[in-house]
């Protein structure tokens, strides 16, 4: 059940094809597993180990290092509230406390109805718009306590489903490298000197006019 | 005020709603820099970037062209790794560049790969930046379709793939060797340098150039307008323009592209087109000049220019341009704790002084804020600090593989040297500090200096 489904397996193979070494695909595949289920299970990690020619222990070792990978189910909406320095001096901690009181849970927990998880996070990179938060990694700037209440209301009532996918879905646009255009991964064991370094060494591109 | 009319080299398209599209990019000179590069030899492109004196914009400020020259002869393949893992508290300039002008970054990556001879490029984007990921993915797909990336670019034999790689949440992965470890599929744990300087032994232990998003975003303009035009801007050791994020207690917090080296802190904080002054008619208390690890500056430093060497000589740094402003309402002990907590949480755990030391510093500070501080805690904080960063200086003497651990020492030394009275208020009695603090950047209160002169 937690292994990649047919569609995601195809995506996984495409992702793997871009890297010279399979293990490099570990983090992208963990994201893909989380997109499929909303969180990362042991069974997902076992499948990723097979696909990357590593062991489940190695995959777990990598997975457990990174904040974004949840190894237990989380809420549909993961609300990350920043309390780092710029947000701190603009009311970030007060916003976090308000969120905890409003939703009835502490940072790090999920509401019993499975809708919301709150996290007290480090800088989410919107410092001039403090205090700020992310819901499933989509930004909300200069959030007042009333603004937070409105946001929770919107999310409960489904008003923002277009804007905010469920937890696990990160970017909704993926890179695709068309086979006809691909230069191909550079194998560290067999890769040689790039041809253009010698062919362009004299003055520049030979016979090339702007395309 | 020295607010200049330097051109917007990297944020020039931000005014367009569709600034991130290929259409807008090609209509505004997009990919002309790549064309100009392809008309030169790769070595000539390296020389151009060296003459421009483009300093890295990721925090360390090392000259980009010089770094490109560090790859050993005859060792192939070489890789390009773009550091888009921006996580420094106080700025998001790279996120803006990735979201709003992804093609500019892509073009910069291509120019760099051509110049250095990189056979593959990896664009590592911070996992939490979902929109940046979408915009870059779309831009890459469009640029491939238009023949700007991939096999035989612009009809030449220059071929390179750019692979978008998502991060997954770890500040330490912004450190270049930790980034490489992460790209290899591992925990983001830094490697010791030497021997693991990326240019020598990087990704898959091959020569690898790691460049910051903003650094690379400057390349199209430099190739189109020339190194001389770039070097005509700024100051002797700080050429060109730079993005500075001003946050905290200013009227107009924002990310501003300013002329490097000549613009002053006063301009950045008070000019109407930049910070606009301190909010609510209050007074400036302190300012972090360059991110969480930078020793703090104060009102007496307002006329210091945003110039790399000058700021370095003061014992602090501009880092990645994260300027955080505190007014008189700020509890500096609380600010200190929050910065130290950040480093304690983000420590990768490899080196004992950092793993243990940052946590101890956090616990002691939390205890002080909770009302259980003891007079000996101030010396204790500095003693622990000295074990992470010997002598307590900036730049630090590291006892660790990377500078994260020593970074936690900066807010402690700054706060203790300048705002000891606030710690004393929590502790409930005057406290003498006996542990020496070497760094000139850890400035004492102004009135003490005046008394010394009298």
XYZ file of C-alpha atoms in Angstrom:
665
model
C 0.000 0.000 0.000
C 2.800 2.421 0.748
C 4.878 1.585 -2.310
C 4.717 3.988 -5.246
C 1.582 3.561 -7.349
C 1.884 3.095 -11.108
C 1.866 6.783 -12.015
C 4.306 7.758 -9.298
C 6.584 4.865 -10.156
C 6.855 6.274 -13.661
C 7.677 9.687 -12.212
C 10.212 8.035 -9.903
C 11.963 6.405 -12.865
C 12.068 9.737 -14.674
C 13.590 11.412 -11.613
C 16.181 8.653 -11.252
C 17.220 9.011 -14.901
C 18.481 12.536 -14.320
C 21.155 11.665 -11.779
C 24.552 10.055 -12.450
C 24.209 8.108 -9.175
C 20.871 6.637 -8.064
C 21.314 7.527 -4.415
C 21.065 11.212 -5.343
C 17.390 10.660 -6.070
C 16.690 9.753 -2.418
C 15.333 13.142 -1.340
C 13.212 13.759 -4.471
C 11.750 10.247 -4.076
C 10.991 10.872 -0.402
C 9.063 13.980 -1.466
C 7.197 11.865 -4.032
C 6.288 9.288 -1.370
C 5.061 12.067 0.898
C 3.005 13.468 -1.953
C 1.332 10.096 -2.468
C 0.400 9.527 1.189
C 0.779 12.854 3.005
C 3.584 11.397 5.084
C 6.545 8.973 4.726
C 6.047 5.403 5.947
C 8.610 2.673 6.490
C 7.181 0.804 3.496
C 7.773 3.877 1.302
C 11.349 4.032 2.469
C 11.815 0.339 1.715
C 10.607 0.882 -1.850
C 12.900 3.889 -2.245
C 15.820 1.760 -1.024
C 15.085 -0.764 -3.784
C 14.886 1.953 -6.422
C 18.113 3.662 -5.347
C 20.139 0.470 -4.680
C 20.605 1.355 -1.019
C 19.274 -0.045 2.227
C 16.134 0.994 4.122
C 18.419 2.027 6.998
C 20.274 4.444 4.714
C 17.017 5.895 3.421
C 15.769 6.328 6.998
C 19.084 7.894 7.928
C 18.655 10.507 5.232
C 14.917 10.976 5.743
C 15.200 11.563 9.476
C 17.624 14.461 9.004
C 15.241 16.725 7.123
C 12.430 18.729 8.730
C 9.959 18.458 5.871
C 9.653 14.673 5.966
C 6.953 13.568 8.378
C 7.269 9.977 9.494
C 3.859 9.970 11.117
C 0.559 11.187 9.676
C 0.050 14.932 9.936
C -2.926 17.208 9.395
C -4.283 18.046 5.981
C -2.869 21.517 6.554
C 0.538 21.925 8.124
C 0.790 25.459 9.485
C 4.394 26.596 9.918
C 4.718 29.706 12.058
C 8.093 31.412 12.112
C 9.467 32.697 15.398
C 13.015 33.430 14.248
C 14.546 36.846 14.777
C 12.734 39.118 12.299
C 9.380 37.528 13.084
C 10.207 37.451 16.807
C 10.497 41.228 17.007
C 7.315 41.633 14.988
C 5.099 39.400 17.145
C 5.832 35.932 15.809
C 5.801 34.191 19.192
C 2.536 35.889 20.118
C 1.074 34.681 16.828
C 2.202 31.142 17.601
C 0.566 31.273 21.037
C -2.626 32.602 19.476
C -2.604 29.758 16.942
C -2.092 27.212 19.697
C -4.963 28.657 21.705
C -7.287 28.925 18.710
C -6.700 25.383 17.511
C -6.362 23.888 20.980
C -3.023 22.187 20.321
C 0.629 22.934 21.010
C 3.271 23.416 18.321
C 4.274 19.998 16.989
C 0.790 18.489 17.364
C -2.202 17.788 15.132
C -5.852 18.606 15.845
C -7.988 15.552 16.654
C -10.067 16.057 13.496
C -6.906 15.705 11.405
C -7.260 19.134 9.797
C -4.340 21.119 11.210
C -0.818 20.582 12.410
C 1.028 23.544 13.924
C 4.791 23.824 13.812
C 7.060 26.415 15.373
C 9.665 26.763 12.624
C 12.905 28.511 11.789
C 13.135 31.280 9.207
C 10.810 30.598 6.287
C 12.245 33.407 4.156
C 9.678 36.208 4.170
C 11.351 38.339 6.824
C 10.250 41.759 5.631
C 6.632 40.589 5.766
C 6.793 39.527 9.401
C 5.022 37.998 11.145
C 4.460 35.327 8.539
C 3.484 31.706 8.221
C 3.186 28.971 5.629
C 0.337 26.561 5.075
C 1.648 23.522 3.236
C 4.545 25.721 2.134
C 2.393 28.502 0.671
C 3.099 31.920 2.179
C 0.870 34.196 4.191
C 2.360 37.567 5.048
C 1.861 40.122 7.841
C -0.618 37.902 9.641
C -2.646 39.457 12.445
C -4.445 37.305 14.984
C -7.749 38.103 13.258
C -6.156 37.280 9.935
C -5.118 33.916 11.327
C -8.659 33.193 12.489
C -10.004 34.094 9.027
C -7.446 31.831 7.390
C -8.427 28.884 9.599
C -12.052 29.556 8.742
C -11.264 29.588 5.017
C -9.335 26.359 5.249
C -12.052 24.586 7.241
C -14.695 25.634 4.747
C -12.653 24.605 1.713
C -12.398 28.115 0.293
C -8.698 27.797 -0.428
C -8.418 24.334 -1.923
C -7.255 25.702 -5.281
C -4.525 27.671 -3.644
C -3.317 25.158 -1.084
C -2.972 21.477 -1.968
C -3.079 18.890 0.846
C 0.135 18.299 2.778
C 2.698 16.375 0.741
C 2.013 18.048 -2.575
C 4.817 20.511 -2.945
C 5.369 21.972 -6.416
C 2.536 21.241 -8.808
C 4.735 21.800 -11.845
C 7.513 19.285 -12.443
C 10.609 19.517 -14.555
C 10.615 17.293 -17.653
C 13.683 17.013 -19.819
C 12.623 15.927 -23.330
C 14.755 12.991 -24.481
C 15.567 14.721 -27.753
C 16.972 17.768 -25.959
C 18.755 16.058 -23.054
C 22.508 16.354 -22.710
C 22.377 13.408 -20.311
C 23.757 12.881 -16.788
C 27.533 13.232 -16.456
C 28.936 9.973 -15.127
C 31.658 10.701 -12.574
C 33.515 7.512 -13.546
C 33.468 7.843 -17.311
C 32.851 11.528 -18.027
C 35.544 13.270 -20.063
C 36.543 16.799 -20.933
C 33.594 18.709 -22.391
C 34.000 19.111 -26.145
C 33.302 22.823 -26.247
C 36.335 23.654 -24.097
C 38.622 22.665 -26.961
C 36.372 23.547 -29.881
C 35.765 27.058 -28.497
C 39.226 27.635 -27.106
C 40.416 29.838 -29.956
C 38.056 32.756 -30.293
C 34.625 31.397 -29.598
C 31.905 29.406 -31.298
C 32.847 28.449 -34.819
C 30.416 29.429 -37.515
C 27.768 30.118 -34.906
C 25.291 32.897 -35.464
C 22.697 33.932 -32.927
C 19.895 31.420 -32.986
C 22.306 60.334 1.930
C 24.047 58.470 -0.868
C 21.141 56.774 -2.571
C 22.503 56.376 -6.080
C 20.890 55.748 -9.444
C 22.821 52.544 -10.068
C 20.971 50.316 -12.535
C 18.876 47.435 -11.279
C 21.183 44.701 -12.488
C 19.288 41.733 -11.069
C 15.883 43.040 -10.011
C 15.200 44.957 -13.210
C 12.250 42.796 -14.242
C 10.554 42.700 -10.839
C 8.099 45.394 -11.892
C 6.444 43.109 -14.445
C 3.685 40.736 -13.323
C 4.954 38.179 -15.824
C 8.637 38.694 -15.022
C 9.076 34.949 -14.579
C 7.924 33.998 -18.089
C 10.123 33.171 -21.058
C 8.111 35.598 -23.135
C 8.926 38.575 -20.914
C 12.514 37.393 -20.512
C 13.199 37.171 -24.247
C 11.469 40.524 -24.807
C 13.801 42.229 -22.324
C 17.191 41.047 -23.552
C 16.965 37.549 -22.152
C 19.628 35.030 -23.220
C 21.708 37.803 -24.877
C 24.327 37.247 -22.172
C 24.556 33.593 -23.126
C 24.950 34.554 -26.790
C 27.726 36.963 -25.834
C 29.437 34.240 -23.792
C 29.212 31.682 -26.591
C 30.899 34.182 -28.926
C 33.932 34.205 -26.630
C 36.176 31.361 -25.549
C 35.362 29.812 -22.159
C 38.652 31.174 -20.793
C 37.694 34.661 -21.943
C 34.391 34.394 -20.075
C 36.264 33.444 -16.892
C 38.533 36.475 -17.388
C 35.514 38.728 -17.889
C 33.965 37.585 -14.622
C 37.311 37.979 -12.838
C 37.674 41.563 -14.133
C 34.178 42.374 -12.981
C 35.321 41.479 -9.451
C 31.989 39.829 -8.737
C 32.095 38.706 -5.120
C 29.998 35.713 -4.094
C 26.623 36.794 -2.780
C 25.992 33.762 -0.588
C 27.632 35.100 2.550
C 31.336 34.275 2.271
C 31.936 36.924 -0.393
C 34.697 35.073 -2.232
C 35.443 36.363 -5.779
C 33.450 34.194 -8.194
C 35.899 34.325 -11.089
C 38.760 33.288 -8.818
C 36.776 30.346 -7.435
C 36.114 29.188 -10.997
C 39.861 28.919 -11.532
C 40.355 26.473 -8.663
C 39.331 23.309 -10.523
C 42.364 21.068 -11.149
C 43.484 20.562 -14.736
C 42.533 17.346 -16.452
C 40.051 16.058 -13.861
C 36.661 15.364 -15.486
C 33.749 15.677 -15.312
C 33.171 18.943 -13.488
C 29.803 19.800 -11.950
C 27.973 23.057 -11.255
C 25.841 23.200 -8.141
C 23.581 26.199 -7.627
C 22.985 26.971 -3.966
C 19.331 27.934 -3.769
C 18.965 26.618 -0.226
C 18.554 30.093 1.262
C 17.729 29.790 4.951
C 19.554 32.704 6.586
C 17.281 34.491 9.051
C 16.581 38.009 7.858
C 16.665 37.658 4.090
C 14.960 35.994 1.137
C 16.650 37.717 -1.765
C 17.395 34.415 -3.501
C 13.776 33.325 -3.190
C 12.719 36.538 -4.916
C 15.218 35.973 -7.719
C 14.058 32.373 -8.176
C 10.352 33.247 -8.109
C 10.472 36.438 -10.147
C 13.349 35.982 -12.602
C 14.112 32.266 -12.911
C 15.353 32.667 -16.493
C 17.975 35.158 -15.372
C 19.289 32.551 -12.969
C 19.136 29.827 -15.623
C 21.061 31.999 -18.058
C 23.672 32.682 -15.362
C 24.029 28.945 -14.713
C 24.531 28.289 -18.429
C 27.181 31.003 -18.723
C 29.029 29.573 -15.719
C 28.861 25.990 -17.024
C 30.195 27.123 -20.406
C 33.049 29.066 -18.837
C 34.168 26.437 -16.332
C 33.451 23.346 -18.427
C 30.756 21.779 -16.255
C 29.067 18.772 -17.797
C 25.961 18.897 -15.609
C 24.332 21.457 -13.335
C 22.136 20.864 -10.296
C 19.866 23.650 -9.145
C 19.270 22.917 -5.446
C 16.183 24.825 -4.307
C 15.101 24.987 -0.675
C 12.290 22.531 -0.097
C 9.984 24.977 1.665
C 9.909 27.302 -1.365
C 7.062 25.674 -3.278
C 6.370 28.590 -5.631
C 10.052 28.976 -6.506
C 10.116 25.281 -7.383
C 7.109 25.671 -9.664
C 8.458 28.783 -11.368
C 11.872 27.238 -11.928
C 10.416 23.975 -13.221
C 8.263 25.891 -15.702
C 11.170 28.106 -16.728
C 13.427 25.102 -17.263
C 10.799 23.325 -19.337
C 10.271 26.437 -21.469
C 13.978 27.108 -21.856
C 14.616 23.523 -22.953
C 11.859 23.789 -25.538
C 13.371 27.024 -26.845
C 16.819 25.446 -27.185
C 18.533 27.424 -24.441
C 19.413 24.342 -22.355
C 20.328 20.753 -23.130
C 22.103 19.335 -26.145
C 23.826 21.667 -28.608
C 22.715 24.984 -27.149
C 22.089 27.728 -29.692
C 23.425 25.470 -32.422
C 26.875 25.114 -30.819
C 28.420 21.995 -29.271
C 27.898 23.400 -25.767
C 25.646 20.840 -24.057
C 24.536 20.756 -20.445
C 21.470 19.657 -18.492
C 20.202 21.660 -15.539
C 18.518 19.370 -13.014
C 16.114 20.925 -10.501
C 16.612 19.313 -7.097
C 14.334 19.946 -4.119
C 15.742 20.381 -0.624
C 13.833 19.132 2.411
C 14.388 21.520 5.287
C 17.800 21.968 6.902
C 19.660 25.265 7.354
C 23.032 23.526 7.447
C 22.526 22.317 3.890
C 23.247 25.876 2.774
C 26.875 25.132 3.671
C 28.441 24.043 0.391
C 29.840 20.672 1.446
C 26.639 19.791 3.330
C 24.741 20.748 0.170
C 26.876 18.341 -1.814
C 26.272 15.586 0.751
C 22.552 16.247 0.468
C 22.758 16.085 -3.323
C 24.426 12.710 -3.003
C 21.388 11.492 -1.043
C 22.857 11.749 2.435
C 22.254 13.604 5.695
C 23.411 17.198 5.286
C 26.626 16.891 7.254
C 29.575 19.136 6.226
C 32.885 17.739 5.042
C 36.231 18.931 6.326
C 38.176 21.394 4.133
C 40.897 20.585 3.138
C 40.704 18.168 1.392
C 37.036 18.510 0.505
C 37.089 21.969 -1.089
C 34.345 21.455 -3.659
C 36.476 22.798 -6.523
C 38.912 19.964 -5.813
C 36.679 17.166 -4.461
C 32.994 18.009 -4.581
C 29.968 16.187 -5.918
C 30.828 12.486 -6.266
C 34.340 13.707 -5.323
C 34.656 15.449 -8.673
C 35.633 19.126 -9.129
C 32.477 21.112 -8.407
C 31.712 24.807 -8.445
C 29.086 25.858 -5.921
C 27.669 29.329 -6.588
C 24.870 31.294 -4.949
C 21.672 32.228 -6.815
C 22.323 35.982 -6.664
C 25.930 35.577 -7.770
C 24.899 33.678 -10.901
C 22.010 36.056 -11.581
C 24.558 38.836 -12.197
C 26.240 37.007 -15.080
C 23.815 37.828 -17.935
C 24.196 41.569 -17.296
C 27.964 41.297 -16.953
C 28.295 39.403 -20.230
C 25.938 41.760 -22.045
C 27.242 45.056 -20.667
C 30.822 44.099 -19.923
C 32.954 43.706 -16.812
C 34.067 47.355 -16.981
C 30.502 48.599 -16.666
C 29.935 46.342 -13.653
C 33.197 47.325 -11.984
C 32.386 51.004 -12.529
C 29.685 50.593 -9.898
C 30.316 50.280 -6.209
C 33.591 50.702 -4.356
C 37.131 49.320 -4.620
C 36.485 45.950 -2.961
C 32.724 45.917 -3.386
C 31.767 46.174 -7.036
C 28.335 46.234 -8.594
C 24.988 46.207 -6.823
C 23.580 43.893 -4.145
C 20.247 42.962 -2.673
C 19.847 43.836 1.002
C 16.809 42.773 3.002
C 15.827 45.234 5.737
C 13.469 43.762 8.299
C 12.425 44.394 11.871
C 11.563 47.811 13.215
C 11.735 49.979 10.084
C 8.796 51.729 8.446
C 9.327 50.117 5.035
C 10.733 46.640 5.463
C 11.721 45.272 2.080
C 14.388 43.770 -0.140
C 16.307 46.485 -1.959
C 18.921 46.334 -4.703
C 21.427 49.042 -3.829
C 24.830 50.114 -5.096
C 27.387 48.060 -3.197
C 30.143 49.735 -1.240
C 28.886 53.341 -1.312
C 25.401 53.029 0.161
C 25.592 53.369 3.957
C 23.655 51.702 6.782
C 22.021 55.089 7.377
C 20.810 55.134 3.762
C 19.501 51.592 4.008
C 17.640 52.162 7.264
C 16.461 55.760 6.867
C 16.226 56.721 3.169
C 12.596 57.080 2.098
C 13.189 54.759 -0.859
C 14.661 52.099 1.418
C 13.852 51.475 5.113
C 12.217 54.829 5.693
C 13.402 55.222 9.275
C 12.522 53.527 12.562
C 8.792 52.775 13.014
C 6.512 54.718 15.292
C 9.024 57.507 15.891
C 11.269 55.255 17.980
C 15.058 55.115 18.248
C 17.466 52.588 16.798
C 18.888 50.279 19.465
C 20.916 47.767 17.467
C 21.177 46.322 13.982
C 22.290 42.920 12.756
C 24.331 43.796 9.661
C 24.580 40.436 7.922
C 22.557 37.518 9.214
C 22.332 35.536 12.433
C 26.071 35.029 12.866
C 27.108 38.659 12.362
C 28.240 40.659 15.394
C 25.796 43.489 15.976
C 26.228 47.158 15.046
C 24.811 50.211 16.787
C 23.714 53.834 16.143
C 27.327 55.027 16.124
C 27.921 52.842 13.041
C 25.164 54.264 10.858
C 27.536 56.061 8.505
C 29.535 52.912 7.781
C 29.162 52.010 4.085
C 27.841 48.616 3.011
C 31.380 47.800 1.962
C 32.859 44.342 2.436
C 36.319 45.291 3.674
C 35.222 48.188 5.875
C 32.634 46.074 7.620
C 35.107 43.226 7.901
C 37.632 45.512 9.568
C 35.012 46.443 12.152
C 34.947 42.783 13.170
C 31.585 41.883 11.666
C 30.290 41.122 8.166
C 27.660 41.824 5.522
C 27.096 38.097 5.006
C 24.191 37.520 2.639
C 22.682 40.961 3.130
C 20.267 40.189 5.961
C 19.847 43.414 7.925
C 17.612 43.173 11.000
C 16.730 46.365 12.865
C 15.872 46.578 16.577
C 14.307 49.617 18.207
C 14.389 50.564 21.886
C 11.481 48.223 22.758
C 13.538 45.133 21.977
C 14.527 42.750 24.755
C 18.085 41.938 23.676
C 18.369 38.909 25.978
C 15.299 37.395 24.328
C 16.671 38.228 20.874
C 19.959 36.593 21.833
C 18.186 33.438 23.028
C 16.157 33.131 19.842
C 19.249 33.391 17.647
C 21.129 30.831 19.743
C 18.087 28.506 19.713
C 18.129 28.688 15.914
C 21.718 27.486 15.771
C 21.139 24.810 18.415
C 18.187 23.446 16.434
C 19.980 23.550 13.122
C 23.231 21.953 14.270
C 23.844 18.817 12.214
C 25.309 17.108 15.290
C 28.645 16.039 13.863
C 31.065 18.170 15.923
C 30.953 18.033 19.705
C 31.603 21.733 20.449
C 28.646 22.736 18.260
C 26.257 19.906 19.077
C 26.770 20.155 22.834
C 27.823 23.797 23.098
C 24.942 25.432 21.253
C 22.412 23.433 23.284
C 24.096 24.393 26.548
C 24.146 28.047 25.537
C 20.436 27.850 24.737
C 19.605 26.193 28.056
C 21.567 28.728 30.096
C 19.907 31.640 28.286
C 16.461 30.100 28.707
C 17.139 29.677 32.404
C 18.179 33.339 32.680
C 15.012 34.480 30.886
C 12.937 32.257 33.158
C 14.279 34.099 36.207
C 16.683 31.406 37.360
C 19.881 33.049 36.165
C 22.919 33.133 38.455
C 25.709 35.728 38.420
C 28.232 33.117 37.275
C 26.079 32.351 34.202
C 27.509 35.258 32.218
C 31.062 33.991 32.508
C 29.692 30.486 31.906
C 28.115 31.609 28.622
C 31.415 33.072 27.478
C 33.406 30.093 28.686
C 31.223 27.694 26.686
C 31.448 30.124 23.755
C 35.227 30.122 23.962
C 35.183 26.332 23.668
C 33.294 26.563 20.390
C 35.080 29.616 19.026
C 38.492 30.062 20.633
C 39.143 33.636 21.666
C 35.583 34.699 20.759
C 36.392 36.608 17.591
C 34.835 37.195 14.170
C 35.765 35.641 11.756
C 35.946 32.801 14.246
C 38.717 30.366 15.041
C 36.685 27.208 14.580
C 36.980 24.112 16.708
C 34.425 22.679 14.307
C 34.229 21.504 10.694
C 31.910 24.326 9.673
C 31.162 27.784 11.123
C 27.636 27.045 12.392
C 28.744 26.369 15.975
C 30.946 29.480 16.184
C 28.076 31.489 14.695
C 26.005 30.946 17.841
C 28.692 32.783 19.784
C 28.155 36.078 17.954
C 24.767 37.007 19.429
C 25.999 35.991 22.888
C 29.166 38.071 22.770
C 27.339 41.021 21.186
C 24.547 40.981 23.756
C 26.861 40.506 26.759
C 29.341 43.193 25.730
C 26.735 45.803 24.899
C 23.677 44.961 26.976
C 25.081 43.404 30.130
C 22.666 45.550 32.141
C 19.722 43.654 30.590
C 21.200 40.340 31.708
C 21.830 41.818 35.157
C 18.172 42.849 35.328
C 17.127 39.227 34.764
C 19.681 37.908 37.214
C 18.865 40.543 39.831
C 22.333 41.822 40.625
C 25.346 43.481 38.976
C 27.680 40.935 37.386
C 31.353 41.211 36.493
C 32.516 39.445 33.344
C 36.021 37.990 33.495
C 36.208 35.820 30.367
C 38.047 37.813 27.658
C 36.299 38.563 24.371
C 38.784 39.166 21.576
C 36.572 40.240 18.686
C 36.597 43.949 17.947
C 33.122 43.488 16.539
C 31.713 42.835 20.014
C 31.336 46.470 20.931
C 30.810 47.750 24.461
C 28.392 50.545 25.397
C 29.312 53.944 23.969
C 29.499 55.785 27.294
C 32.211 53.409 28.508
C 34.396 54.331 25.525
C 33.844 58.039 26.173
C 34.858 57.556 29.807
C 38.078 55.854 28.662
C 38.982 58.886 26.526
C 38.278 61.416 29.252
